[in-house]
Structure formats: C-alpha cells, structure tokens
Coordinates of C-alpha atoms in Angstrom, one line a residue:
Chain R
M146 CA 128.0 132.6 98.9
S147 CA 129.4 129.6 101.1
E148 CA 127.1 126.5 101.6
H149 CA 125.8 127.1 104.7
D150 CA 125.3 131.6 104.4
F151 CA 122.2 132.7 103.5
G152 CA 122.9 135.7 105.0
D153 CA 122.5 138.2 101.9
L154 CA 118.9 136.6 101.4
A155 CA 117.2 139.6 102.1
R156 CA 118.0 141.5 99.0
R157 CA 117.6 138.4 96.9
D158 CA 114.0 138.7 98.2
T159 CA 113.9 141.8 95.6
E160 CA 115.3 140.0 92.8
R161 CA 113.9 136.9 90.7
H162 CA 115.6 134.4 92.3
L163 CA 115.8 131.1 90.0
L164 CA 116.7 127.6 90.9
I165 CA 117.8 125.5 88.0
A166 CA 118.2 122.0 89.6
V167 CA 120.2 119.8 87.0
D168 CA 122.1 116.6 86.4
E169 CA 124.2 115.5 83.7
S170 CA 121.1 114.6 81.4
D171 CA 120.0 116.4 78.3
N172 CA 117.0 117.5 79.6
S173 CA 118.7 119.2 81.8
R174 CA 120.9 120.9 79.6
R175 CA 117.5 121.8 77.6
A176 CA 116.4 123.7 81.1
V177 CA 119.5 125.7 81.1
M178 CA 118.9 126.3 77.6
Y179 CA 115.4 127.2 77.7
V180 CA 116.3 129.3 80.8
A181 CA 119.4 131.4 78.9
D182 CA 116.7 132.5 76.2
F183 CA 114.1 133.1 78.1
F184 CA 115.8 135.3 80.8
T185 CA 118.3 136.8 78.8
G186 CA 118.5 141.1 79.2
N187 CA 116.8 140.6 82.4
Q188 CA 119.1 142.3 85.0
D189 CA 117.2 141.8 88.1
V190 CA 117.5 138.0 87.6
F191 CA 119.7 135.4 89.8
I192 CA 120.2 132.1 88.8
T193 CA 121.2 129.4 91.1
L194 CA 122.4 126.3 89.5
L195 CA 121.5 123.6 91.4
S196 CA 122.8 119.5 91.4
I197 CA 122.2 116.8 94.1
I198 CA 124.2 113.6 94.1
P199 CA 122.7 111.2 96.6
E200 CA 125.2 109.9 98.6
P201 CA 125.2 106.0 98.1
T202 CA 125.6 104.2 100.7
E203 CA 128.3 101.8 101.8
D204 CA 126.1 98.5 100.1
F205 CA 127.6 99.8 96.7
F206 CA 130.9 99.7 97.1
P207 CA 133.5 96.7 98.2
T208 CA 135.3 99.5 100.3
E209 CA 135.5 102.9 101.7
E210 CA 138.1 103.8 99.7
K211 CA 136.1 102.7 96.4
R212 CA 132.8 104.8 97.8
Q213 CA 135.3 108.0 98.2
Q214 CA 136.8 107.5 95.0
W215 CA 133.2 107.3 93.8
L216 CA 132.5 110.6 95.4
T217 CA 135.1 112.4 94.2
E218 CA 135.2 111.5 90.5
K219 CA 131.5 112.1 90.6
R220 CA 132.0 115.7 92.1
T221 CA 135.0 116.2 89.5
A222 CA 132.7 115.2 86.6
M223 CA 129.6 117.5 87.9
D224 CA 131.7 120.6 88.8
K225 CA 132.7 120.1 85.0
I226 CA 129.2 119.8 83.9
L227 CA 127.7 122.7 86.2
A228 CA 130.7 124.9 84.5
G229 CA 129.1 124.2 81.3
Y230 CA 126.3 125.1 82.1
K231 CA 126.8 128.3 83.7
E232 CA 128.8 129.2 80.1
I233 CA 125.9 128.5 78.1
L234 CA 124.0 131.4 80.7
L235 CA 127.0 133.5 80.0
S236 CA 127.0 133.1 76.5
A237 CA 123.3 134.7 76.6
G238 CA 124.4 137.7 78.0
L239 CA 124.0 136.6 81.4
K240 CA 126.6 138.4 84.1
D241 CA 128.9 136.2 86.1
E242 CA 127.6 137.8 89.3
Q243 CA 123.8 136.6 88.5
I244 CA 124.8 133.1 88.7
E245 CA 125.9 130.9 91.1
I246 CA 126.7 127.1 91.4
R247 CA 125.9 124.6 93.9
L248 CA 126.7 121.1 94.2
S249 CA 125.1 119.3 97.3
I250 CA 126.5 115.8 97.8
R251 CA 124.4 114.3 100.7
P252 CA 122.4 111.3 102.4
C253 CA 119.0 111.6 100.5
T254 CA 115.7 109.5 100.3
S255 CA 114.2 111.9 97.4
I256 CA 116.1 113.9 95.2
G257 CA 112.9 116.2 94.3
D258 CA 112.6 117.0 98.7
A259 CA 116.3 117.7 98.7
I260 CA 115.7 120.2 95.8
L261 CA 112.7 121.5 97.2
E262 CA 114.8 121.9 100.5
E263 CA 117.5 124.0 98.6
Q264 CA 114.6 126.1 97.2
A265 CA 113.1 126.6 100.5
K266 CA 116.5 127.6 101.8
L267 CA 117.3 130.0 99.3
R268 CA 114.0 131.4 99.0
C269 CA 114.2 131.1 95.5
C270 CA 110.5 132.2 93.3
I271 CA 111.0 129.8 90.5
V272 CA 112.1 126.3 90.3
V273 CA 113.4 125.1 87.1
V274 CA 113.5 121.4 86.1
G275 CA 114.1 119.3 82.7
R276 CA 112.0 116.3 82.5
R277 CA 113.1 113.0 81.0
G278 CA 109.8 112.1 80.0
I279 CA 109.9 108.4 82.1
S280 CA 106.9 105.9 81.2
H281 CA 104.3 105.4 83.9
N282 CA 105.6 102.4 84.6
E283 CA 108.8 103.7 85.5
E284 CA 107.5 106.6 87.6
F285 CA 105.8 104.1 89.7
L286 CA 108.7 101.8 90.1
F287 CA 111.1 104.7 90.9
G288 CA 109.4 108.1 91.7
S289 CA 109.8 111.1 89.1
T290 CA 111.6 113.9 90.6
S291 CA 109.7 116.3 88.2
S292 CA 106.0 115.3 89.5
K293 CA 107.3 115.6 93.1
I294 CA 108.4 119.2 92.4
L295 CA 104.8 119.8 90.7
H296 CA 103.3 118.0 93.7
H297 CA 105.2 119.5 96.5
A298 CA 106.8 122.7 96.0
N299 CA 105.5 125.5 98.1
H300 CA 105.4 129.1 97.7
C301 CA 107.3 129.8 94.3
A302 CA 106.7 128.5 90.7
V303 CA 107.8 125.5 89.0
M304 CA 108.8 125.5 85.4
V305 CA 109.1 122.3 83.9
V306 CA 110.9 121.6 80.4
E307 CA 111.1 119.2 78.3
Chain V
M212 CA 149.5 83.0 113.1
A213 CA 146.0 81.4 115.2
Q214 CA 143.1 82.1 113.2
P215 CA 139.9 83.1 115.5
G216 CA 138.2 79.6 114.7
E217 CA 141.3 77.4 116.2
I218 CA 141.1 78.1 119.9
L219 CA 138.0 75.8 119.4
H220 CA 139.7 72.0 118.7
E221 CA 138.0 69.4 117.4
A222 CA 137.9 67.3 120.3
T223 CA 136.0 70.4 121.9
I224 CA 133.2 70.9 119.1
R225 CA 132.8 66.7 119.4
E226 CA 131.5 67.6 123.1
F227 CA 129.4 70.5 121.8
I228 CA 127.6 68.0 119.6
T229 CA 127.8 65.6 122.4
N230 CA 126.1 67.6 125.2
Y231 CA 124.1 68.9 122.4
A232 CA 122.8 65.5 120.7
G233 CA 124.7 63.0 122.5
S234 CA 127.4 60.9 121.3
D235 CA 126.0 58.5 119.0
R236 CA 124.8 61.5 116.6
V237 CA 128.4 62.9 116.8
P238 CA 129.9 62.6 112.7
V239 CA 132.5 60.6 112.4
R240 CA 134.4 63.5 110.1
F241 CA 133.3 67.2 109.2
K242 CA 135.1 69.9 108.6
I243 CA 135.7 72.9 111.3
I244 CA 135.6 76.1 108.7
T245 CA 136.2 79.6 109.7
D246 CA 136.6 81.0 106.5
T247 CA 133.3 80.6 104.6
S248 CA 134.3 82.8 101.0
D249 CA 133.4 79.1 99.4
F250 CA 130.0 78.5 100.9
F251 CA 129.8 75.3 98.3
R252 CA 132.6 73.8 100.9
V253 CA 130.3 74.0 104.2
E254 CA 128.0 70.8 104.3
Y255 CA 126.0 69.3 106.5
N256 CA 127.1 68.5 109.7
D257 CA 130.0 70.6 109.1
V258 CA 130.9 73.1 111.7
V259 CA 131.4 76.5 111.2
V260 CA 133.1 78.5 113.9
L261 CA 132.0 82.4 114.0
G262 CA 133.5 85.2 116.6
D263 CA 134.5 81.2 118.9
V264 CA 131.0 80.2 118.8
P265 CA 130.5 77.0 116.7
Y266 CA 127.6 76.5 114.4
W267 CA 126.6 72.6 113.8
V268 CA 125.8 73.1 110.3
K269 CA 122.2 71.2 108.9
R270 CA 120.3 72.3 105.9
C271 CA 120.2 74.5 103.4
E272 CA 117.4 76.8 103.0
K273 CA 114.6 76.9 99.8
E274 CA 114.3 79.7 97.8
G275 CA 110.7 80.5 95.5
R276 CA 111.5 83.0 93.6
F277 CA 111.0 83.3 89.7
G278 CA 109.1 79.9 90.1
L279 CA 112.0 77.5 90.9
D280 CA 110.2 76.7 94.3
D281 CA 112.0 74.7 96.5
E282 CA 115.8 75.5 94.8
P283 CA 118.3 75.3 97.9
K284 CA 120.2 78.3 98.6
F285 CA 123.3 77.5 99.3
W286 CA 124.3 80.4 101.1
V287 CA 121.7 80.2 103.5
R288 CA 122.6 77.2 106.0
R289 CA 120.1 76.0 109.2
A290 CA 122.8 75.8 112.0
V291 CA 122.4 74.3 115.7
E292 CA 124.5 77.4 117.9
L293 CA 126.2 74.6 119.6
T294 CA 127.1 76.9 122.8
T295 CA 123.1 77.7 123.7
G296 CA 121.3 74.5 121.4
A297 CA 119.0 77.1 119.5
T298 CA 118.7 77.1 115.6
R299 CA 120.1 79.5 113.7
I300 CA 120.1 80.5 110.2
L301 CA 123.5 81.4 109.0
K302 CA 123.6 83.8 105.9
L303 CA 127.0 83.8 104.0
V304 CA 128.4 85.9 101.8
F305 CA 127.2 85.7 98.2
H306 CA 127.7 88.5 95.7
E307 CA 124.8 88.4 93.4
E308 CA 123.9 90.4 90.9
F309 CA 121.1 90.0 88.4
Q310 CA 118.3 91.7 86.5
T311 CA 114.7 91.5 86.9
V312 CA 112.1 93.0 85.1
I313 CA 109.0 94.4 87.2
A314 CA 106.4 96.7 85.5
G315 CA 108.4 95.8 82.2
I316 CA 111.2 97.5 83.5
K317 CA 114.6 96.1 83.9
M318 CA 116.6 96.6 87.2
T319 CA 119.7 95.5 88.5
C320 CA 119.4 93.7 91.9
F321 CA 122.1 92.9 93.9
R322 CA 122.7 91.2 97.5
S323 CA 124.2 93.1 100.2
P324 CA 125.4 91.5 103.3
K325 CA 126.4 95.5 104.8
K326 CA 123.0 96.1 103.9
E327 CA 121.4 93.7 106.2
A328 CA 123.9 93.4 108.6
R329 CA 122.9 97.4 109.5
L330 CA 119.3 96.7 109.0
L331 CA 119.6 93.6 111.8
D332 CA 121.3 96.3 113.6
L333 CA 118.3 99.0 113.3
V334 CA 115.6 96.7 113.9
A335 CA 117.1 94.7 116.9
G336 CA 113.9 94.9 119.1
H337 CA 111.1 95.3 116.8
K338 CA 108.6 92.9 117.2
N339 CA 107.8 92.9 113.2
F340 CA 111.3 91.7 111.9
M341 CA 113.4 89.1 111.9
H342 CA 116.4 89.6 114.4
G343 CA 120.0 88.2 114.5
R344 CA 123.1 89.7 114.7
W345 CA 126.3 89.3 112.5
V346 CA 130.0 88.6 112.8
L347 CA 132.9 88.7 110.4
D348 CA 134.5 85.4 109.5
A349 CA 138.2 84.8 109.5
A350 CA 138.0 85.9 105.6
G351 CA 136.0 89.6 106.7
N352 CA 132.9 88.0 105.1
N353 CA 130.1 89.4 106.7
V354 CA 128.3 86.4 108.0
R355 CA 124.6 87.0 109.5
I356 CA 123.5 84.5 112.1
L357 CA 119.6 85.0 112.1
E358 CA 117.3 83.9 115.0
F359 CA 114.8 80.8 113.6
I360 CA 111.3 82.1 113.4
R361 CA 109.0 79.7 113.9
G362 CA 105.7 79.8 112.0
P363 CA 104.0 79.7 108.8
R364 CA 103.8 82.5 106.4
F365 CA 101.5 84.7 106.5
D366 CA 99.9 84.9 103.3
D367 CA 99.3 80.7 103.3
V368 CA 97.8 81.9 106.9
V369 CA 95.3 84.4 104.8
A370 CA 94.9 82.1 102.6
G371 CA 93.4 79.8 104.8
Y372 CA 90.6 81.9 106.6
G373 CA 87.1 81.6 105.0
T374 CA 85.2 79.3 103.2
D375 CA 85.2 81.8 100.6
H376 CA 85.8 85.7 99.6
H377 CA 82.9 86.8 101.0
D378 CA 83.0 84.9 104.3
Y379 CA 86.8 85.9 104.5
F380 CA 86.0 89.7 103.7
H381 CA 83.1 89.8 106.4
H382 CA 84.5 88.1 109.3
Y383 CA 88.7 88.0 108.7
F384 CA 89.6 90.6 106.6
L385 CA 89.4 93.5 109.5
Q386 CA 91.6 91.7 111.2
V387 CA 94.0 91.1 108.4
L388 CA 93.8 94.6 107.9
D389 CA 95.2 95.2 111.2
Q390 CA 98.4 93.0 110.7
Y391 CA 98.7 94.9 107.2
I392 CA 98.9 98.0 109.0
E393 CA 100.9 96.9 111.3
L394 CA 103.5 95.8 108.8
V395 CA 103.6 99.1 106.9
Q396 CA 104.3 100.4 109.9
A397 CA 106.9 98.7 110.1
I398 CA 108.4 99.7 106.5
K399 CA 107.6 103.0 107.7
F400 CA 110.0 103.1 110.7
L401 CA 113.0 101.4 108.0
H402 CA 112.0 104.6 105.7
D403 CA 112.3 106.8 108.7
H404 CA 115.6 105.9 109.3
G405 CA 116.4 106.4 105.3
E406 CA 116.5 102.6 104.5
K407 CA 114.2 100.5 102.6
H408 CA 113.5 96.9 102.8
G409 CA 114.1 96.1 99.0
D410 CA 112.7 93.0 98.5
I411 CA 108.5 93.4 99.8
R412 CA 106.9 90.0 98.8
R413 CA 104.2 88.1 100.6
D414 CA 106.2 85.2 101.0
H415 CA 109.0 87.7 103.1
I416 CA 106.7 87.5 106.1
I417 CA 106.9 85.0 108.8
W418 CA 103.8 84.6 111.3
D419 CA 105.9 84.2 114.1
E420 CA 103.8 81.7 116.4
E421 CA 105.4 82.8 119.9
T422 CA 105.3 86.5 119.4
Q423 CA 102.1 86.0 117.8
A424 CA 103.4 89.1 115.2
N425 CA 104.3 89.5 111.7
R426 CA 107.7 89.6 110.8
W427 CA 109.5 90.8 108.0
I428 CA 112.9 89.0 106.9
D429 CA 115.4 89.0 104.2
F430 CA 116.3 92.4 103.6
D431 CA 119.9 92.2 102.0
Y432 CA 118.2 93.1 98.1
N433 CA 119.9 96.7 96.7
F434 CA 119.6 98.6 93.8
Q435 CA 120.2 101.9 93.0
Q436 CA 116.7 103.7 93.0
G437 CA 115.4 106.6 91.2
E438 CA 113.8 109.3 92.5
S439 CA 113.3 107.8 96.0
L440 CA 114.2 105.6 98.2
F441 CA 110.3 104.3 99.0
S442 CA 109.1 104.0 95.5
F443 CA 110.0 100.1 95.3
D444 CA 109.2 99.5 98.9
M445 CA 105.4 100.9 97.7
Q446 CA 104.9 98.6 95.1
G447 CA 105.7 95.8 97.0
L448 CA 103.0 96.7 99.7
G449 CA 100.6 97.1 97.0
N450 CA 100.7 94.5 95.4
L451 CA 100.4 92.8 99.2
I452 CA 97.5 94.6 100.0
I453 CA 95.5 93.4 96.4
F454 CA 96.6 89.9 97.3
L455 CA 95.1 90.6 101.1
A456 CA 91.9 92.7 99.9
G457 CA 91.5 89.4 97.3
R458 CA 92.4 86.7 99.5
G459 CA 94.8 85.3 96.7
D460 CA 95.6 87.1 93.6
V461 CA 92.7 87.0 91.2
L462 CA 94.2 86.1 87.9
V463 CA 92.9 87.4 84.6
P464 CA 93.3 84.2 82.7
D465 CA 91.2 82.5 85.7
L466 CA 88.1 84.6 85.0
Y467 CA 88.8 84.4 81.2
H468 CA 88.2 80.9 81.7
K469 CA 85.3 80.4 84.6
Q470 CA 83.9 84.0 85.4
R471 CA 83.9 85.3 81.6
A472 CA 81.0 87.8 82.5
L473 CA 83.3 89.5 84.9
F474 CA 86.5 89.4 82.8
D475 CA 84.1 91.2 80.1
T476 CA 83.7 94.5 82.6
L477 CA 87.6 94.9 82.9
W478 CA 89.9 97.6 81.5
G479 CA 93.0 97.4 80.9
E480 CA 93.2 100.1 83.8
D481 CA 91.8 97.5 86.2
L482 CA 94.7 95.7 86.2
S483 CA 97.6 95.8 88.5
I484 CA 100.3 98.1 87.2
A485 CA 103.5 95.6 88.5
Y486 CA 101.7 92.4 86.9
K487 CA 99.6 92.6 84.1
N488 CA 97.5 89.1 84.8
R489 CA 96.5 90.5 88.1
V490 CA 93.4 92.5 88.9
A491 CA 93.8 95.9 91.1
N492 CA 90.3 97.0 91.3
L493 CA 88.8 94.2 93.2
Q494 CA 85.7 96.2 93.5
K495 CA 84.9 95.3 90.2
I496 CA 84.9 91.2 91.1
Y497 CA 83.7 91.6 94.9
P498 CA 81.3 94.9 94.9
Y499 CA 80.8 94.6 98.6
I500 CA 84.6 96.1 98.9
P501 CA 84.5 99.5 100.4
D502 CA 85.2 102.4 98.0
S503 CA 87.6 103.8 100.7
L504 CA 89.8 100.5 100.4
N505 CA 89.5 100.0 96.9
R506 CA 90.6 103.7 96.2
I507 CA 94.0 102.5 98.2
L508 CA 94.2 99.7 95.4
L509 CA 93.7 101.5 92.7
H510 CA 96.8 103.4 93.5
F511 CA 98.4 100.1 92.4
S512 CA 96.8 99.8 89.0
Q513 CA 97.4 100.4 86.0
G514 CA 94.7 103.4 85.6
A515 CA 96.7 105.4 88.6
N516 CA 97.6 108.7 87.7
I517 CA 98.8 109.4 91.4
F518 CA 101.0 107.1 93.4
Y519 CA 101.6 107.1 96.9
E520 CA 105.1 108.2 97.6
T521 CA 105.2 107.6 101.5
T522 CA 104.1 105.0 104.0
D523 CA 102.2 108.1 105.8
Q524 CA 100.0 108.4 103.0
M525 CA 99.3 105.1 102.4
L526 CA 98.2 104.6 106.4
E527 CA 96.3 107.8 106.4
D528 CA 94.1 106.2 103.5
L529 CA 94.2 102.6 105.5
A530 CA 92.8 104.0 108.8
T531 CA 90.0 105.7 106.6
A532 CA 89.5 102.0 105.0
R533 CA 89.3 100.4 108.5
A534 CA 87.2 102.8 110.0
D535 CA 84.9 101.6 106.7
M536 CA 85.5 97.9 107.3
V537 CA 84.4 98.3 111.1
S538 CA 80.8 99.9 109.6
L539 CA 80.4 97.1 107.2
T540 CA 80.9 94.2 109.4
G541 CA 80.0 95.6 112.8
R542 CA 83.3 94.2 114.2
Q543 CA 86.3 96.2 116.0
S544 CA 88.9 93.6 114.9

C-alpha cells in the first residue's frame, strides 16, 4: 500500500489491525517482541510497523545540504531497523502479507499526535508503543509519547509495553 | 570585487554621523565593518554596514542569566541607524552551545540566528513580540536588526504593585492576569505556526511604554525537543504565572527563616517542579488565592500528575480563574 492510498482499508475493518509505533530504542524492540509473542498464530491480524521521524528545521544544520544528508542517513538507519522488527514478527510465524512498514518523515509538533493521526487514517484498532520509563521531571519538560497516546487515543485500544 | 558596504565611503558615513549627532561627535577614527564574523572586532563608535544601511555602534547589551547580572553580550550591540536616527539592537551571529539543567534534567541548548530571523518574519506586526528584520552581512552572517523597546521589564513592573501581597492580589492582580493571558495567547500564536519561543523567562518580557503592551523578546534559543515541541515553553509559562500570582517567587529558605509555621505546612509536592526552592502551591501561603487559579499553579508543582500539553488547555483554565478573580475582587479589570 502506498503512503497515500488507503483504498483497501474497508477490508481491514474486519481484521485486527495493530499499529506498532516504533523508534530505534530497546523499548520499541520489546514492544515488537511482545506483539510477536502475543499474536502469533492469529491469521486475521494485520500489523503496521510505524516510525515517525520529526523533520528538523533548518536551525539545526549549517546548510540545507547537511539537513538533507541527515534526513537520508536517518531514513536509511530507520529502514534497516524497521526491517529488523519485521524479521522479528516473521520469525514468530506471522506472514509477510500480514505486515506493513510505514516510515513517515514529517514536520510535527508532537510525535504522539502524529502517531494518533496515522492510527485514525489507518483505522487501527490497537496502538502498541514501548515506554521509555522517563522520569516525572523529564516528562514535564519534554512530554511523553506514551502518555500522550494514552490520554488522547480515540476509537482504539492502547497497549503500552514496558 | 566590491563588497556591499564599500559603496558607503568613510566621508559619507562621517556626513551621516554629523547630521545625526553634530560634527563635534564624529569619532576621529572608526572602523567600517561589513563582515561581522568576529564580533569582538566591533567596537564602540565603529560603523557596521548592513544592506547598505550604516549602523553607528554603541554599547553592548547585558545578560542577566546564570546569576551573572550585567554580563556584557558582545554579540548584541546597541546602535544608531544613521539613515533614520532610530536606535536599533544588532544581534550578531554567535554560535553558542551549552548545557543547562532544569528540573534536574540536562539539556543542550544553542543559539540559532536562523530561528530568530524566521520568527521575526512570523511575528511582524504582532503587538506582543519584539520586531525587527534580518540581513546577511558580507560574509553571509544572519544579523538581526531589532527595534529598540523603551520600557521596563514586566516582572519589575509587577513587583512594584501594591503595598503587600494582599493589596497586590486584590487590587492589581486581575490586570496582571489579563496581561499574562495576552502573553500566553502570543505564545499560542507561535505554537499554532509550529514554532516555539524556546527561552520563556520573566526577564524576556518588556513593557513597551509607547504601545502599552508587553512584548516577548529573545527567541534565538533552540534545543532538540522530545515528544512535544511545546512542553518546554509550557514550563516557562508555568514559572511565570507562579511568579505573578506570588508577586515574586516565594522561596523555601525565606519561609524557613522568617515564617516557620508556614514552612512546616509545606510538602515536597507543593514546590515547583522546575525550581525546587520555590513554592508552587501558593494557596498554602496566601489562602485567598481561588482554587481555580491554584489548580493552574499545581500543574507546575512536584505533585502534578498531569501537565499542560498546549496553551489552549491552559487558556481554558485561565478563563475560569479570571472569572473567579472578578468574583473575588468585584473588579472587571
């Protein structure tokens, strides 16, 4: 399915469509492993592995060329990580046609909001995220993606894996 | 090859200075600078030419951060725009990167001329922000040319209101709250455009005596945010409302030494999450503070379980607090 083509979503409404929101962290890997363990053998489960990379503004780079270079490197690294996560799911017995990878590089003010936008578009019934276990103070200063999703998710279940 | 500033010869610049200040004030010697890369080279009475406009350089501005009051900022110079006679602030490029600790969390911050230039374009015409323009100097440095704001700092104005906290809170605070709400709405304007201020502090608000409005200044700070672009700005707004509601920060050591009975009522959860020596639960100190206002303050306390994620959430609670202040004081403004 292409990035903007959601034509086959009607079919997915009848499936158990899980969205696993991941990054490069160990927590994300644990979330993927948990789903692999929990849902193995379910033929009607469809899993989207989603990674959001917030597009940094020009401020962080001396030139636009450097910014583009960063984006390319980030995309390459994340593609590799996502392929690894997919391999975990395949190794657990899920089939290739049950898994989709989405990597979205976009300007975003909140990663949690961006994940929930994707959830709404894809009409996933469960959002799965890992939790970093950040401190109270860190959450105060920078926010927490898992808390954001827990507080703002609509029309879906949320699974937070520690 | 001619540099942009070279079309302005020294004789022309001397004429500009003569017209502005009189012939007796024209310096005997001064440099004409078009490349500001080495900002230490820019000295008093030099002339910086930016986009063919000459700026006669005066004093450095001062920085009050980190307890180093009156620390000169050599990259921020007051100057006279010789074509108009207007006072301007020139912010030269200074790629400073440093670590700061807030709420026990280390953060790497840096100054971003590009960010400040972009925000200057965004807030042009907005009454609650400093205004200015930016130009690239002969070496491509992004120099921001800011309009000078005449007036005191907002926090200094507020600290002068009332004879004591009771007098302040019942006779002045509603007006202060209205000004604060306006300042939060200004930050919402940035957030709605996908931008953050980045360095919300009470000394970054100037009361403009000419326009009779508070104006946010200094938005060149940047840092890599985590989940949300806005969280750090929100904590800055929290520190500010705690200061305003308290008519200054209520410091734990002061209570310990001077008001032990009040000190004994405090728990850790009553203190500010960002600054552990400040009281956030001000209702314990000033019982007449309405619940609705105190609940806002508690969002920024160590006992908070939920934080404001957006200015909209906070503005909604501020509207309730304002209504309660009207009821409490019988004043409309």
